[in-house]
PDB file of C-alpha atoms in Angstrom:
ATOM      1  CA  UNK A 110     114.867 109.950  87.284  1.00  0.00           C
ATOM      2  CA  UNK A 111     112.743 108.563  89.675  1.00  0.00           C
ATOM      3  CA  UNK A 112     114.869 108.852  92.733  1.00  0.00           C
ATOM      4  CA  UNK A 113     117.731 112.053  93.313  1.00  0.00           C
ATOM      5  CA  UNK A 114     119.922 111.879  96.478  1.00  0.00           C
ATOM      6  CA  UNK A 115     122.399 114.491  97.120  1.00  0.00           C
ATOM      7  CA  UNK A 116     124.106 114.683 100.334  1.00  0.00           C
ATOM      8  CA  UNK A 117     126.211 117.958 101.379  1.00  0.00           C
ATOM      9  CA  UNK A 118     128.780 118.410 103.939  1.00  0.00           C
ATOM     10  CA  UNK A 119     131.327 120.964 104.931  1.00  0.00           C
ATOM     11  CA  UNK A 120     131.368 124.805 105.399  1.00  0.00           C
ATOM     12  CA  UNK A 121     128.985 124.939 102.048  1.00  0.00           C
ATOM     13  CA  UNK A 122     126.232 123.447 103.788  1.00  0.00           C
ATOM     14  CA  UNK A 123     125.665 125.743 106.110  1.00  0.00           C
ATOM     15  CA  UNK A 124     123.080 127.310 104.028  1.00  0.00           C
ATOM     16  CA  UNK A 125     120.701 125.121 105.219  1.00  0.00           C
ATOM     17  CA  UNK A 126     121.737 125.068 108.900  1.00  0.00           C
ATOM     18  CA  UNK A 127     124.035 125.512 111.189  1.00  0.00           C
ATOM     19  CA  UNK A 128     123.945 121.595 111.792  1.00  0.00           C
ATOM     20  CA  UNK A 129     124.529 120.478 108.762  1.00  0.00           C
ATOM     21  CA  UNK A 130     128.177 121.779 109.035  1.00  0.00           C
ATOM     22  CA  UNK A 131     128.968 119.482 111.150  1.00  0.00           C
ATOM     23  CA  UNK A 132     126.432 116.263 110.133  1.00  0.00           C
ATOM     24  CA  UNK A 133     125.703 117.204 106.601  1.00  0.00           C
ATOM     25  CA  UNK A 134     122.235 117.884 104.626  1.00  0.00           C
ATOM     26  CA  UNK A 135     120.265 115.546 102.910  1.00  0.00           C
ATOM     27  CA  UNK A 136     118.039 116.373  99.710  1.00  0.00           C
ATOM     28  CA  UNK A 137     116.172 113.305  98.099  1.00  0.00           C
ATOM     29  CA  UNK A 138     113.743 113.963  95.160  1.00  0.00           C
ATOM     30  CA  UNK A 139     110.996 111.304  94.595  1.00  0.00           C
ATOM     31  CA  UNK A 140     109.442 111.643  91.275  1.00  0.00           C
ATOM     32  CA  UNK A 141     106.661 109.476  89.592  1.00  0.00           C
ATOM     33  CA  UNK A 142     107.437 106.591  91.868  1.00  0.00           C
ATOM     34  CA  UNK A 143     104.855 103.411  92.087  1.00  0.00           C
ATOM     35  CA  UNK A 144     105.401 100.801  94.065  1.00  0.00           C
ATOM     36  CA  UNK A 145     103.500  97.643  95.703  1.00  0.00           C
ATOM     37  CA  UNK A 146     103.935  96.713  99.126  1.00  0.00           C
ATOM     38  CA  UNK A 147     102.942  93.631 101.013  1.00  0.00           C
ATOM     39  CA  UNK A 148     101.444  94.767 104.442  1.00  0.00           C
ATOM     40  CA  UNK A 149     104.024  92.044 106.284  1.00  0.00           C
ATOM     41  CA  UNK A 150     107.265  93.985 104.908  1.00  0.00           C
ATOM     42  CA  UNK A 151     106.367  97.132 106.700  1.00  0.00           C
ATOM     43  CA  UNK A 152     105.338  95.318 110.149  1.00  0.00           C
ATOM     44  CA  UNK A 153     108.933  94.207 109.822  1.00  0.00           C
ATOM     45  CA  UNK A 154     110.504  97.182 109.277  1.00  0.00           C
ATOM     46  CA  UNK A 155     109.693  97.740 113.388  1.00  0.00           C
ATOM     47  CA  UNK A 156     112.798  95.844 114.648  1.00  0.00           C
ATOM     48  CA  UNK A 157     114.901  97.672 112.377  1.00  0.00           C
ATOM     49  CA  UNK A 158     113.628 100.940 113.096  1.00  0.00           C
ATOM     50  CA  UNK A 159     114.172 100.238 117.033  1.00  0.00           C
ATOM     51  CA  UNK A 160     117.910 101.644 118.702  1.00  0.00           C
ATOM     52  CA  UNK A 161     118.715 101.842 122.016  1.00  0.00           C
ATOM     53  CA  UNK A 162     121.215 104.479 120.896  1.00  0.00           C
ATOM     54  CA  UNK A 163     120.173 108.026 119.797  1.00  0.00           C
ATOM     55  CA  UNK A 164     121.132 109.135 116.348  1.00  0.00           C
ATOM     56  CA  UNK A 165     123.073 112.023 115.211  1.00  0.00           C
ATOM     57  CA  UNK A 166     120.214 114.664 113.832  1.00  0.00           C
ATOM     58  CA  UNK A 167     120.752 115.142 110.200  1.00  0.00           C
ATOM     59  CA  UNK A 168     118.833 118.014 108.877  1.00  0.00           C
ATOM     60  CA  UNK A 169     117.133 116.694 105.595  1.00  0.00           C
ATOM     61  CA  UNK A 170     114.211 117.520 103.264  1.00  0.00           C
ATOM     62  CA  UNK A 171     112.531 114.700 101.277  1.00  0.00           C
ATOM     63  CA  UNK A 172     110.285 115.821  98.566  1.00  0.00           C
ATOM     64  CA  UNK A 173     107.722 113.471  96.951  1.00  0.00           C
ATOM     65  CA  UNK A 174     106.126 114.392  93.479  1.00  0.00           C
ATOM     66  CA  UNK A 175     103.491 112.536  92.179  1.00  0.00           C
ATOM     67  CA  UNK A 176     103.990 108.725  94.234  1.00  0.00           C
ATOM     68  CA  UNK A 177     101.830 105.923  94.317  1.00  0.00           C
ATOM     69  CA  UNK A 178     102.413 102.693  96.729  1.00  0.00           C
ATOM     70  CA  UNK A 179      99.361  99.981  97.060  1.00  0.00           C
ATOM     71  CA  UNK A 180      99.800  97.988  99.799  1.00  0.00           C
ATOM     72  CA  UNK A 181      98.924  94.622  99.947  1.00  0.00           C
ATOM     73  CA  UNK A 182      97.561  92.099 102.688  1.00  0.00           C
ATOM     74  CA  UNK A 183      99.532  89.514 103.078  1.00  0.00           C
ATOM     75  CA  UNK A 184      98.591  87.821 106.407  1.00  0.00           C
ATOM     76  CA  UNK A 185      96.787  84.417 106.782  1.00  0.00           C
ATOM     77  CA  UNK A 186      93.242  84.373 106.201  1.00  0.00           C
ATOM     78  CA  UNK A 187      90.999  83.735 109.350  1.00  0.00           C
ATOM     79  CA  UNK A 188      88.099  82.673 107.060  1.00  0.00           C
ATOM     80  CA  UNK A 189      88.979  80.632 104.107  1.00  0.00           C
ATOM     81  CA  UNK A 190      85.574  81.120 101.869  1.00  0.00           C
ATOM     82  CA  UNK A 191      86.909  85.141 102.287  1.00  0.00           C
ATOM     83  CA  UNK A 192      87.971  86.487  99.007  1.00  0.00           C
ATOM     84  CA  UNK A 193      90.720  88.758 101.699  1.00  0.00           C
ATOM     85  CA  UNK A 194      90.904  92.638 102.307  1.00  0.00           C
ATOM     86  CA  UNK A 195      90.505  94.659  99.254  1.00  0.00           C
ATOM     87  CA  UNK A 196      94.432  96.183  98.335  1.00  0.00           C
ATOM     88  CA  UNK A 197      95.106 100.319  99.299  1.00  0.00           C
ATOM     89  CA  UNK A 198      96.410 102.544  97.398  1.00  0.00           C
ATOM     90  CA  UNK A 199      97.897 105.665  98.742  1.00  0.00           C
ATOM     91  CA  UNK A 200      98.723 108.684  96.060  1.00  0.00           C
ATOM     92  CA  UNK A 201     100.344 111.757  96.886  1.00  0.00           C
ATOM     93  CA  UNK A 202     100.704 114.771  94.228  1.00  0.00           C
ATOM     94  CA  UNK A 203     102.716 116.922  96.619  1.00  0.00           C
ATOM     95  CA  UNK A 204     104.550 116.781  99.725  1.00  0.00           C
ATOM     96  CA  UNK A 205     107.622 117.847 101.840  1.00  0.00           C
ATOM     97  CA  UNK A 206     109.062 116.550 104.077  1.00  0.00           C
ATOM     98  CA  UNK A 207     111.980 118.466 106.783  1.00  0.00           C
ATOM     99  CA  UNK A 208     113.672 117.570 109.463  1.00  0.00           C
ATOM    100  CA  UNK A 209     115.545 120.856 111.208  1.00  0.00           C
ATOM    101  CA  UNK A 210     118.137 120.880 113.571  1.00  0.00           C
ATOM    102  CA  UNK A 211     116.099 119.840 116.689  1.00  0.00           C
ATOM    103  CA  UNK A 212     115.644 116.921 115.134  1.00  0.00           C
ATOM    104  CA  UNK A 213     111.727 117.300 114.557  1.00  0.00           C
ATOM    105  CA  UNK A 214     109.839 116.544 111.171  1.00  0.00           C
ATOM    106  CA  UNK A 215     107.815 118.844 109.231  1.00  0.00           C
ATOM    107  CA  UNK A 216     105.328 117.881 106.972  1.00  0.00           C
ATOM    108  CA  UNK A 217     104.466 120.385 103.989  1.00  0.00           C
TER     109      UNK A 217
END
């Protein structure tokens, strides 16, 4: 599967921290996952990512394996005769992602 979520809560959880008693753990996998963006759907992620209110921490590790987004301008062009800005493409083999109780994130 490209995608795993598992989300643990209760006295069992506390194997991964104290915290997660209480709030609960997340574990997502990310497997072989590719993916194209346009550039104008992440600049509008911003107002959704904005609260005025402080979340609960939820200690979590996301682990990517092997992921590859391109990302696509999608913006006007300034200069018609341009053929536009040349797509990226960002791979990653291997990385981890935490977030402990203090509510920081750790990349590995």
């Amino acid at each position: 599967p490209e995608v795993c979520l598992r989300l643990e809560v209760g006295p069992g959880a506390a194997v991964h921290s104290p915290l997660a008693v209480q709030n609960g753990f997340l574990r997502m996998l990310l497997h072989t996952y590719t993916a194209e963006l346009f550039m104008s759907f992440l600049t509008n992620l911003g107002p959704f990512l904005e609260d005025e209110i402080i979340p609960e921490v939820i200690p979590m590790e996301i682990e990517v394996v092997d992921a590859k987004i391109t990302l696509k301008d999608d913006s006007p062009r300034v200069y018609p005769t341009s053929p536009g800005p040349v797509p990226i493409t960002l791979a990653v083999d291997h990385v981890v992602v935490k977030r402990r109780d203090d509510g920081v994130f750790y990349l590995t």
